[in-house]
PDB file of C-alpha atoms and ligand atoms in Angstrom:
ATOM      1  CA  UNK A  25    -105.492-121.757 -99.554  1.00 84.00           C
ATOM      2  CA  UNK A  26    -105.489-125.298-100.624  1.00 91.00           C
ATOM      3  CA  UNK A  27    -106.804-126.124-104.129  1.00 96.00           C
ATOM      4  CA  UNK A  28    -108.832-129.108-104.701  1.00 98.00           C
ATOM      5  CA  UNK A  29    -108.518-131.598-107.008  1.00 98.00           C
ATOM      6  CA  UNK A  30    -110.980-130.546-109.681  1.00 98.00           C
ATOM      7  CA  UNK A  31    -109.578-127.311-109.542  1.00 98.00           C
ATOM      8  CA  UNK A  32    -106.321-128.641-110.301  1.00 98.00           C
ATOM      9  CA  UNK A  33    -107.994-130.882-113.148  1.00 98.00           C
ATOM     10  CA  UNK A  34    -109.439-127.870-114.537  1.00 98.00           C
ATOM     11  CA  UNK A  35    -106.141-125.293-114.181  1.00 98.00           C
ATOM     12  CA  UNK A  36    -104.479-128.512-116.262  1.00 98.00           C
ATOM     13  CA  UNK A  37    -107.124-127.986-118.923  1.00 98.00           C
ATOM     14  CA  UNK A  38    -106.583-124.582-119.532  1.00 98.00           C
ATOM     15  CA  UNK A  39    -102.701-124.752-119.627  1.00 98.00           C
ATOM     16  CA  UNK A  40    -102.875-127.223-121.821  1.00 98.00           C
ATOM     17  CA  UNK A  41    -105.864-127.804-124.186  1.00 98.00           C
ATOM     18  CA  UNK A  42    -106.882-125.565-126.771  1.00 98.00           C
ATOM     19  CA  UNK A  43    -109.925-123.686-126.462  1.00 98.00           C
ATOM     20  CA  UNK A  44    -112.901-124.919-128.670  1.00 98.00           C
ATOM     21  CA  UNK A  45    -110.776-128.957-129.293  1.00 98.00           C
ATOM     22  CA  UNK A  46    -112.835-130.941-127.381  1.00 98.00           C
ATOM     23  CA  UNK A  47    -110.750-133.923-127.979  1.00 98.00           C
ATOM     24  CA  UNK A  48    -107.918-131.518-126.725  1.00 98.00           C
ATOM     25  CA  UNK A  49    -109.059-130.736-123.807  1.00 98.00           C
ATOM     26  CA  UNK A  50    -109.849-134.913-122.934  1.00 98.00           C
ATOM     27  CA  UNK A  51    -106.030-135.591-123.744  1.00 98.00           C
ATOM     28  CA  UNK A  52    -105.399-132.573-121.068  1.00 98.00           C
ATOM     29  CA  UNK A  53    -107.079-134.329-118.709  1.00 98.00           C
ATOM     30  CA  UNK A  54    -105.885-137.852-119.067  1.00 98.00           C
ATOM     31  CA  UNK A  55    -102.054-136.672-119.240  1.00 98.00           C
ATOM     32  CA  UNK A  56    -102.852-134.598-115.674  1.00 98.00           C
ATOM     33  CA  UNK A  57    -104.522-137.693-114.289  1.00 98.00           C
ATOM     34  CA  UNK A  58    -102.152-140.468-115.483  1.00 98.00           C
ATOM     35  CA  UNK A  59     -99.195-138.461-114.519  1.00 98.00           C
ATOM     36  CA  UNK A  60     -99.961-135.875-111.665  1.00 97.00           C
ATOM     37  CA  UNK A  61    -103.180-137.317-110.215  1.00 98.00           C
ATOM     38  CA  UNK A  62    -105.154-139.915-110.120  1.00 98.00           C
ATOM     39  CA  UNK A  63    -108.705-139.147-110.466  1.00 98.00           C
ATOM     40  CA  UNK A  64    -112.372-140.944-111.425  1.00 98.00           C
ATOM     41  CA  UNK A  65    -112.616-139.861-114.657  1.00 98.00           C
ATOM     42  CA  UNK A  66    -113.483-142.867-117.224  1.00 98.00           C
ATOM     43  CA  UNK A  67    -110.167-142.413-118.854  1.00 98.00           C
ATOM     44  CA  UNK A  68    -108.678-143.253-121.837  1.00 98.00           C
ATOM     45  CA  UNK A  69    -109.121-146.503-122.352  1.00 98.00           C
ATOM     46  CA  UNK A  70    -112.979-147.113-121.223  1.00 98.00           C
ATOM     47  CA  UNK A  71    -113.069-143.869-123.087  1.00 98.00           C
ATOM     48  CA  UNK A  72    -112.050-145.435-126.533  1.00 98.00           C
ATOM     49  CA  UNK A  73    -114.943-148.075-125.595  1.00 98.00           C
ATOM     50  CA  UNK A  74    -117.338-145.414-124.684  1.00 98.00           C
ATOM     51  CA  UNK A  75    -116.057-143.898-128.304  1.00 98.00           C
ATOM     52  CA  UNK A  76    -117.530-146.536-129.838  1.00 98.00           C
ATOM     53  CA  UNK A  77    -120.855-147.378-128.703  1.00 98.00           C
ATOM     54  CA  UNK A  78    -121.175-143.774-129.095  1.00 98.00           C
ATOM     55  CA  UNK A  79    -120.723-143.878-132.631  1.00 98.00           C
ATOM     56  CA  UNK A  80    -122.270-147.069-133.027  1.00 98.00           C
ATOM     57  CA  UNK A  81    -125.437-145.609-131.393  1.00 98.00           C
ATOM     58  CA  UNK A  82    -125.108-141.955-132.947  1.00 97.00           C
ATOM     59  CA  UNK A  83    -128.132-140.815-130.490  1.00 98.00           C
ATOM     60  CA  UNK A  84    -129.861-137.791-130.607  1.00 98.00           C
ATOM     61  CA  UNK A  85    -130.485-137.664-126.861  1.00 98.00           C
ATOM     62  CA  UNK A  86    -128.135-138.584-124.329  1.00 98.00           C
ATOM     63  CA  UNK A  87    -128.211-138.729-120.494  1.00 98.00           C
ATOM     64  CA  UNK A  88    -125.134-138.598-118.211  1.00 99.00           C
ATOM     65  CA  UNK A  89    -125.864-139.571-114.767  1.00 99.00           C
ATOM     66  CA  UNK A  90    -122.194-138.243-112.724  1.00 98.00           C
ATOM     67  CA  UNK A  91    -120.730-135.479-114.485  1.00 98.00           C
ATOM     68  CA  UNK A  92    -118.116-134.943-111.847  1.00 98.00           C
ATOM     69  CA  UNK A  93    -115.454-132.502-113.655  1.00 98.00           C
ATOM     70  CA  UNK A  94    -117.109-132.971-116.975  1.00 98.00           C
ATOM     71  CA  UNK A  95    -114.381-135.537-118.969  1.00 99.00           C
ATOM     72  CA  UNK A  96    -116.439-138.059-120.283  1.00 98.00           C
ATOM     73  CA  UNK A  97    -119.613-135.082-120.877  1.00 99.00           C
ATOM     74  CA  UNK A  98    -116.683-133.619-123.506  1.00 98.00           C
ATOM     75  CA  UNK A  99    -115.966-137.363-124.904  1.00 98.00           C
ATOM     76  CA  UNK A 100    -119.189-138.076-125.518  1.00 98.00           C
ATOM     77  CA  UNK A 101    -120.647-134.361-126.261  1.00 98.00           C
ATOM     78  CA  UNK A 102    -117.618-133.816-129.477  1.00 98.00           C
ATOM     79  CA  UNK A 103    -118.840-137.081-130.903  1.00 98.00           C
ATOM     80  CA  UNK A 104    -122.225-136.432-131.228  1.00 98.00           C
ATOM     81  CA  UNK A 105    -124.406-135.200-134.166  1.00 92.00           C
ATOM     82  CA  UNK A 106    -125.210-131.616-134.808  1.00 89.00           C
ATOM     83  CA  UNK A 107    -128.608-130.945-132.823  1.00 93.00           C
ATOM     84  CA  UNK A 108    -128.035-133.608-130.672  1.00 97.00           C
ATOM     85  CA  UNK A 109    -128.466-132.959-126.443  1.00 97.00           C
ATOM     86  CA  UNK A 110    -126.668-134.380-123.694  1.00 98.00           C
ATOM     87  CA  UNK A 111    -127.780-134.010-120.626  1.00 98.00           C
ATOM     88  CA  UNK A 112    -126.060-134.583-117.447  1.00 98.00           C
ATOM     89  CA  UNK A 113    -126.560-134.717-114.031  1.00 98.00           C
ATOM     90  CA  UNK A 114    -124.438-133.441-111.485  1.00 98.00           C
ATOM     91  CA  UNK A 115    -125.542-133.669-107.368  1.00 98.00           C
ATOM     92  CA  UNK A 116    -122.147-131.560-105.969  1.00 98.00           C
ATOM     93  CA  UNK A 117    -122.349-127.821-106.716  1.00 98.00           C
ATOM     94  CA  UNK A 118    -118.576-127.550-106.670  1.00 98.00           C
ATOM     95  CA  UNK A 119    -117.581-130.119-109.262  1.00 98.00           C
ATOM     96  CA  UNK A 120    -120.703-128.462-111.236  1.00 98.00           C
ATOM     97  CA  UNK A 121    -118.817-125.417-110.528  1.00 98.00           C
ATOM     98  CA  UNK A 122    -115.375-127.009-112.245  1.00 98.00           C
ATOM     99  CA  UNK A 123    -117.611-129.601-115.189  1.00 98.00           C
ATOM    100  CA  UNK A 124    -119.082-126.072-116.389  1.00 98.00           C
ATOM    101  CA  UNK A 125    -115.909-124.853-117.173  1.00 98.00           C
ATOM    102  CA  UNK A 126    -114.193-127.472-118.921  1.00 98.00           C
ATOM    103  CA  UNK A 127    -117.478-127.766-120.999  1.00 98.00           C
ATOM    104  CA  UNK A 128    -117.044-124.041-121.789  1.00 98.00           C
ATOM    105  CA  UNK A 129    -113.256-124.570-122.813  1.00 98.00           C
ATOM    106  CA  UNK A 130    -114.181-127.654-125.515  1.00 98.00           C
ATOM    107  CA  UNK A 131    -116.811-124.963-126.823  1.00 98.00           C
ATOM    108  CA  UNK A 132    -119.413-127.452-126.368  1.00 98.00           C
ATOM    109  CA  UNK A 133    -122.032-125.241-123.751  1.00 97.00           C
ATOM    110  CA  UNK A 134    -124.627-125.684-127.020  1.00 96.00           C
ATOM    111  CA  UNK A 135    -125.102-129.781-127.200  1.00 97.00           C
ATOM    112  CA  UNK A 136    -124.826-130.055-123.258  1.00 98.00           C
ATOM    113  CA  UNK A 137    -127.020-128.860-120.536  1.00 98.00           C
ATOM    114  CA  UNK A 138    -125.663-129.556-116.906  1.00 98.00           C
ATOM    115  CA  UNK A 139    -128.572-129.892-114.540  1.00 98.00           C
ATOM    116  CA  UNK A 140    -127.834-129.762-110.674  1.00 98.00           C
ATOM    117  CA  UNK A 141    -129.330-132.574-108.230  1.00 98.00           C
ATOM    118  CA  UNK A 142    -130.007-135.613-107.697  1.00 98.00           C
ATOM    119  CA  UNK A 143    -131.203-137.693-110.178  1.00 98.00           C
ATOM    120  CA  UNK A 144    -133.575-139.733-107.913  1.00 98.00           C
ATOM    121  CA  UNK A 145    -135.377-136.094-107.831  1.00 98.00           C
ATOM    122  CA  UNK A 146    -134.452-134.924-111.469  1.00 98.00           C
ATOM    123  CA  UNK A 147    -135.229-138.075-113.821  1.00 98.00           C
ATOM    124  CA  UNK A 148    -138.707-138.042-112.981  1.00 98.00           C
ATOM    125  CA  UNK A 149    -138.680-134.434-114.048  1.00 97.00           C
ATOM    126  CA  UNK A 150    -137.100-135.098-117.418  1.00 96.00           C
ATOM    127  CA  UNK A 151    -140.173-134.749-119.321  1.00 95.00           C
ATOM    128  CA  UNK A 152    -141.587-131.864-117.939  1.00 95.00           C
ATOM    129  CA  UNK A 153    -139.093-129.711-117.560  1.00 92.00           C
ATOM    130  CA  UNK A 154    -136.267-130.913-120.385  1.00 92.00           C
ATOM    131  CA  UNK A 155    -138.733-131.816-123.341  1.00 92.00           C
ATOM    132  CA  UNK A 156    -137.053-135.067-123.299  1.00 93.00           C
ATOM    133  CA  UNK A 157    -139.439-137.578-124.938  1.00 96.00           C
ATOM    134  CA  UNK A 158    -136.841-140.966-124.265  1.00 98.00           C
ATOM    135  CA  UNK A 159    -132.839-141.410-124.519  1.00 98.00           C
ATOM    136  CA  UNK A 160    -131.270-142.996-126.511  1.00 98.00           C
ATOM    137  CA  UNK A 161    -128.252-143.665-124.990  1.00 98.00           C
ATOM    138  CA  UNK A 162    -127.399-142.847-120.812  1.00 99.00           C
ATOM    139  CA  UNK A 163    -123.924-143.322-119.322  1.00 99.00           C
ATOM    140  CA  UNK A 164    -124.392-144.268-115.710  1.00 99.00           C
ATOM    141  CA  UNK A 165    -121.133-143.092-113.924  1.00 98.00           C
ATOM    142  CA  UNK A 166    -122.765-141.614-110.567  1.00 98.00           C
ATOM    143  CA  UNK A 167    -123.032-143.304-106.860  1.00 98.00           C
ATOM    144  CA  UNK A 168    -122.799-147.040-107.661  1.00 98.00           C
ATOM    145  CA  UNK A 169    -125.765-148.288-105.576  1.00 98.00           C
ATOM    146  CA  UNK A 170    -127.747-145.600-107.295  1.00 98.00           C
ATOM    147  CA  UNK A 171    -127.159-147.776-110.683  1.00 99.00           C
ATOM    148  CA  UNK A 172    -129.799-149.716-110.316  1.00 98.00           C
ATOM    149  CA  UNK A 173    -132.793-147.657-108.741  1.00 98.00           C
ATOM    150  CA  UNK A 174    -132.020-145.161-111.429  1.00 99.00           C
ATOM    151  CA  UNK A 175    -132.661-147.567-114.103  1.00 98.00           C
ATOM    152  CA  UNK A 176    -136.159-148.838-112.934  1.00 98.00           C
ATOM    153  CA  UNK A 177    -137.145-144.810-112.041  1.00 98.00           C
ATOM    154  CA  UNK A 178    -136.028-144.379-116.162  1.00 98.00           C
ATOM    155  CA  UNK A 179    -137.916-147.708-117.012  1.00 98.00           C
ATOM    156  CA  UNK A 180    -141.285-146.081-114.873  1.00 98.00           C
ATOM    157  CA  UNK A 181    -141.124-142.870-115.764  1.00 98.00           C
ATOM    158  CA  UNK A 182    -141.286-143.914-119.766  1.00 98.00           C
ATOM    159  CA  UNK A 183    -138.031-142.507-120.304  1.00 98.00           C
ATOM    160  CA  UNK A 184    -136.368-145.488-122.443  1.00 98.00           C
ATOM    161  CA  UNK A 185    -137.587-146.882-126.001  1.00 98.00           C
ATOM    162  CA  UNK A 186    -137.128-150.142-127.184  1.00 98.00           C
ATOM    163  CA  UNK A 187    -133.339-150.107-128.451  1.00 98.00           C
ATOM    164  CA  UNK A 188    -132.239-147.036-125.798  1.00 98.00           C
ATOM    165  CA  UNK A 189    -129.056-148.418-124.490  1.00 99.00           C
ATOM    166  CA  UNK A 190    -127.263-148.116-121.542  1.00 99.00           C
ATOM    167  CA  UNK A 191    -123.721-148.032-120.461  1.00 99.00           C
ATOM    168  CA  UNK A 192    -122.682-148.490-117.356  1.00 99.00           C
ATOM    169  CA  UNK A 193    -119.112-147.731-115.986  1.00 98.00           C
ATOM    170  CA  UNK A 194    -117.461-149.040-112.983  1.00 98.00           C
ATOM    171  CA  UNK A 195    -119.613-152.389-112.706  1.00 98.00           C
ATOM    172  CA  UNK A 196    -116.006-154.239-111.494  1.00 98.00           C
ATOM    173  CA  UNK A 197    -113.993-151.986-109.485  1.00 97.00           C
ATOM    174  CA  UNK A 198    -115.667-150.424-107.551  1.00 98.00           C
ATOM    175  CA  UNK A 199    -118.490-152.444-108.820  1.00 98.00           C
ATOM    176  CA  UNK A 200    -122.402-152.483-108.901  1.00 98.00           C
ATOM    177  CA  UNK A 201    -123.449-155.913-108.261  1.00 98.00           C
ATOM    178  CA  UNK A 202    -127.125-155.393-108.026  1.00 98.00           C
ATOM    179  CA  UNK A 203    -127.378-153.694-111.089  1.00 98.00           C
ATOM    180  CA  UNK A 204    -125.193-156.142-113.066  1.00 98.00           C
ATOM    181  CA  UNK A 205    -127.125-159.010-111.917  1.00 98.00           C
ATOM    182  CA  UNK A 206    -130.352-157.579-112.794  1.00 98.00           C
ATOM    183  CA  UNK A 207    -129.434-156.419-116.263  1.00 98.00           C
ATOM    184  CA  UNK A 208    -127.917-159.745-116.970  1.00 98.00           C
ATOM    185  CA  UNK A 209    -130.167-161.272-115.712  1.00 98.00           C
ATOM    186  CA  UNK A 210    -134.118-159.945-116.829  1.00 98.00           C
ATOM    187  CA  UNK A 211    -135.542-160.714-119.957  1.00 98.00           C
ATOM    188  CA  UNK A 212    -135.965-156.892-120.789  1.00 98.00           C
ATOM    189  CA  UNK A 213    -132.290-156.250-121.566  1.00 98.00           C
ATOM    190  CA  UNK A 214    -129.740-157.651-123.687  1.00 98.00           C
ATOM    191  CA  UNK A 215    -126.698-157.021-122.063  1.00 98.00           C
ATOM    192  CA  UNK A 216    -122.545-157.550-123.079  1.00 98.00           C
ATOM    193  CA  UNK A 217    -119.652-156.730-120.944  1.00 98.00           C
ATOM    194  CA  UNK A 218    -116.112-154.950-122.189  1.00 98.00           C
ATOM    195  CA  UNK A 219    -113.185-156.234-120.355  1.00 98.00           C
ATOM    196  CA  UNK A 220    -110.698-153.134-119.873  1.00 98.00           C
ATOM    197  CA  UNK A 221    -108.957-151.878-116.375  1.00 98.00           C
ATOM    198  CA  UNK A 222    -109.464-149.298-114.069  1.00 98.00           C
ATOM    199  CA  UNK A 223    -108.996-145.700-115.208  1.00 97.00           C
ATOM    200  CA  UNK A 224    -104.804-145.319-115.081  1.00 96.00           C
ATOM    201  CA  UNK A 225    -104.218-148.315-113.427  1.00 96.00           C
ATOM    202  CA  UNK A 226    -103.515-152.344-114.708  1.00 96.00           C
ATOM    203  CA  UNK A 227    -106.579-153.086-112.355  1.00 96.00           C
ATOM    204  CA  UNK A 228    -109.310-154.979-113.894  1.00 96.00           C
ATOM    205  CA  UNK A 229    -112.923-153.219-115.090  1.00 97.00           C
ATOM    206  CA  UNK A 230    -115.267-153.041-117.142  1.00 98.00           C
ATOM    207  CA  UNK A 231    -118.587-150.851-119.079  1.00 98.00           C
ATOM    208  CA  UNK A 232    -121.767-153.004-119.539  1.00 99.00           C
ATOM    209  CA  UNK A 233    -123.760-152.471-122.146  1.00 99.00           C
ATOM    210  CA  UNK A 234    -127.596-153.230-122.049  1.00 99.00           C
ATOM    211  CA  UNK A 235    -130.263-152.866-125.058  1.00 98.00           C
ATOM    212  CA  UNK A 236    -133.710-152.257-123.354  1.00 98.00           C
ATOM    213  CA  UNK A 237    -135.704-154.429-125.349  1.00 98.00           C
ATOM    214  CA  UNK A 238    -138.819-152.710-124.385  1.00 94.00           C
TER     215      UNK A 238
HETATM  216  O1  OZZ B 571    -117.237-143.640-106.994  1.00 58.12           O
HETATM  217  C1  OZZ B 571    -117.068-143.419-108.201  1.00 58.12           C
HETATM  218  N1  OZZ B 571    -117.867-142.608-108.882  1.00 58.12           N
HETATM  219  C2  OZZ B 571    -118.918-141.877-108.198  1.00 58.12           C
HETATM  220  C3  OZZ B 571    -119.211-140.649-108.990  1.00 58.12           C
HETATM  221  C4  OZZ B 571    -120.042-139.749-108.525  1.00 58.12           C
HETATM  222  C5  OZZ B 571    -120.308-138.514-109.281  1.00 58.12           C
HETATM  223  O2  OZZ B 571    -121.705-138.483-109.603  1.00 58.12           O
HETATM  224  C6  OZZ B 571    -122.272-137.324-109.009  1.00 58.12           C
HETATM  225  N2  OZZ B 571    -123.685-137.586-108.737  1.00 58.12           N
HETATM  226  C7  OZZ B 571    -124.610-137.065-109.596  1.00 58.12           C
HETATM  227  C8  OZZ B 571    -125.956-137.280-109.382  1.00 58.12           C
HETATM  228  C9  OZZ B 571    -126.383-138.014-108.261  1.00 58.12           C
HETATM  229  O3  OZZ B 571    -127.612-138.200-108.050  1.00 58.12           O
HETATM  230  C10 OZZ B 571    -125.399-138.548-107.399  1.00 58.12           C
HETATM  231  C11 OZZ B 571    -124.055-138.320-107.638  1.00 58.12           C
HETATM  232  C12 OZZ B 571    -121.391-137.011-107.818  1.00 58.12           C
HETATM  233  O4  OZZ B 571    -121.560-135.693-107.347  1.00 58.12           O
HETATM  234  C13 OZZ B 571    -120.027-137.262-108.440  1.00 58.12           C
HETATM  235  O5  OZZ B 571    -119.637-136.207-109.276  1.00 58.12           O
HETATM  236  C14 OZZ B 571    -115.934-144.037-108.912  1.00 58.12           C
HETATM  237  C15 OZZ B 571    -114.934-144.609-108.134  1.00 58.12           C
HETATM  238  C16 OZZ B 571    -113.833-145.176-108.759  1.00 58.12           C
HETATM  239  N3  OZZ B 571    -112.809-145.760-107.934  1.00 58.12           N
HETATM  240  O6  OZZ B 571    -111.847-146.346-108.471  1.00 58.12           O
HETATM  241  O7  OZZ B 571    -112.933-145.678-106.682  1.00 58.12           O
HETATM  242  C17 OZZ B 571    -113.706-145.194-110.151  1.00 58.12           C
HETATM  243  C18 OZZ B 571    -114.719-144.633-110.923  1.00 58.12           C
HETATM  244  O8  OZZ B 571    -114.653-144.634-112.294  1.00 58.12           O
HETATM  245  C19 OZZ B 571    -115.832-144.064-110.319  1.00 58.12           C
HETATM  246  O9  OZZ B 571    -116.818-143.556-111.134  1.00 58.12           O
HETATM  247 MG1   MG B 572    -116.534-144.178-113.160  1.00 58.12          MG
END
């Protein structure tokens, strides 16, 4: 039978990373994906971006919105501090399926908790359910016209402080212009674009990065 393409992601992982080197195991993937496969993973060079807000933010609480098959979970997850959480949110049971393994071959199943649904339905349960008091930093990387309702559902249910930042992938190709234009635009954000291109390809994009200013 016919393998899909996160299985195929994930059988290049474990041929080729080491168990327990999360940084291997993002290599792995970029090598399969810039040579076999394309596929919508941030990639390396958003990634080295996403590196460094990161680091520059050094949060304690993170929120993925897109897990898909768990790349940029890893890249940010082996860059956090110890005791930090990520959590991330993942709405397709088989790429949940494929993220939880690649998680469990970096060795990082401790700092990340993969939650399954939709996170119209799951962020208002964050609270509750997660003990998460606010984020300090969530990469939005899901459905692009879910960008933007996402952020206001955050803003209402109290889930972002002043300084939480966001980071938003994809906001040029494939794009989220409702989102960008209301970031860039209210006074409750400060927000800066990175110029960079399209995971594996010369085409342009971009991650924005917005400060809630509370
Ligand atoms: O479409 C893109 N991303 C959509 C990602 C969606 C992911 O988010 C999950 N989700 C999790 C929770 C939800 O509530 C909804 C979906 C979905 O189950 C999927 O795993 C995309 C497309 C291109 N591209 O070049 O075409 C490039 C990119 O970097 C992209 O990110
Ligand atoms: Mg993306």
């Amino acid at each position: 039978t016919q393998s899909t393409r996160p299985q195929r992601i994930l059988g290049a992982v474990q041929q080729n990373a080491t168990r327990g080197d999360p940084r291997s195991v993002v290599r792995a993937i970029d090598q399969y994906c810039r040579n076999q496969e394309w596929a919508m993973n941030v990639g390396d060079e958003k990634g080295c971006i996403l590196d460094s807000v990161v680091s520059e933010v050094n949060p304690a609480t993170v929120l993925e919105l897109g897990t898909y098959c768990g790349y940029s979970t890893v890249r940010i997850a082996s860059l956090l501090p110890p005791h930090a959480k990520l959590i991330t949110l993942e709405f397709n049971p088989e790429f949940a399926v494929i993220a939880r393994q690649v998680i469990a071959w970096a060795g990082l199943e401790d700092k990340i908790q993969l939650v399954e649904g939709a996170s119209g339905d799951l962020i208002p349960k964050m609270k509750e359910q997660f003990g998460v008091e606010t984020f300090d930093l969530v990469f939005l990387d899901h459905w692009k016209d879910r960008y933007l309702p996402d952020t206001k559902l955050m803003e209402e249910c109290g889930l972002l402080r002043k300084g939480s930042v966001l980071l938003a992938d994809n906001v040029i190709c494939p794009g989220t212009p409702d989102y960008l234009e209301f970031v860039r635009s209210s006074p409750r954000y400060e927000s800066q674009y990175f110029k960079s291109h399209l995971e594996y390809t010369k085409v342009e994009d971009g991650l924005e990065k917005s400060v809630f200013l509370g």
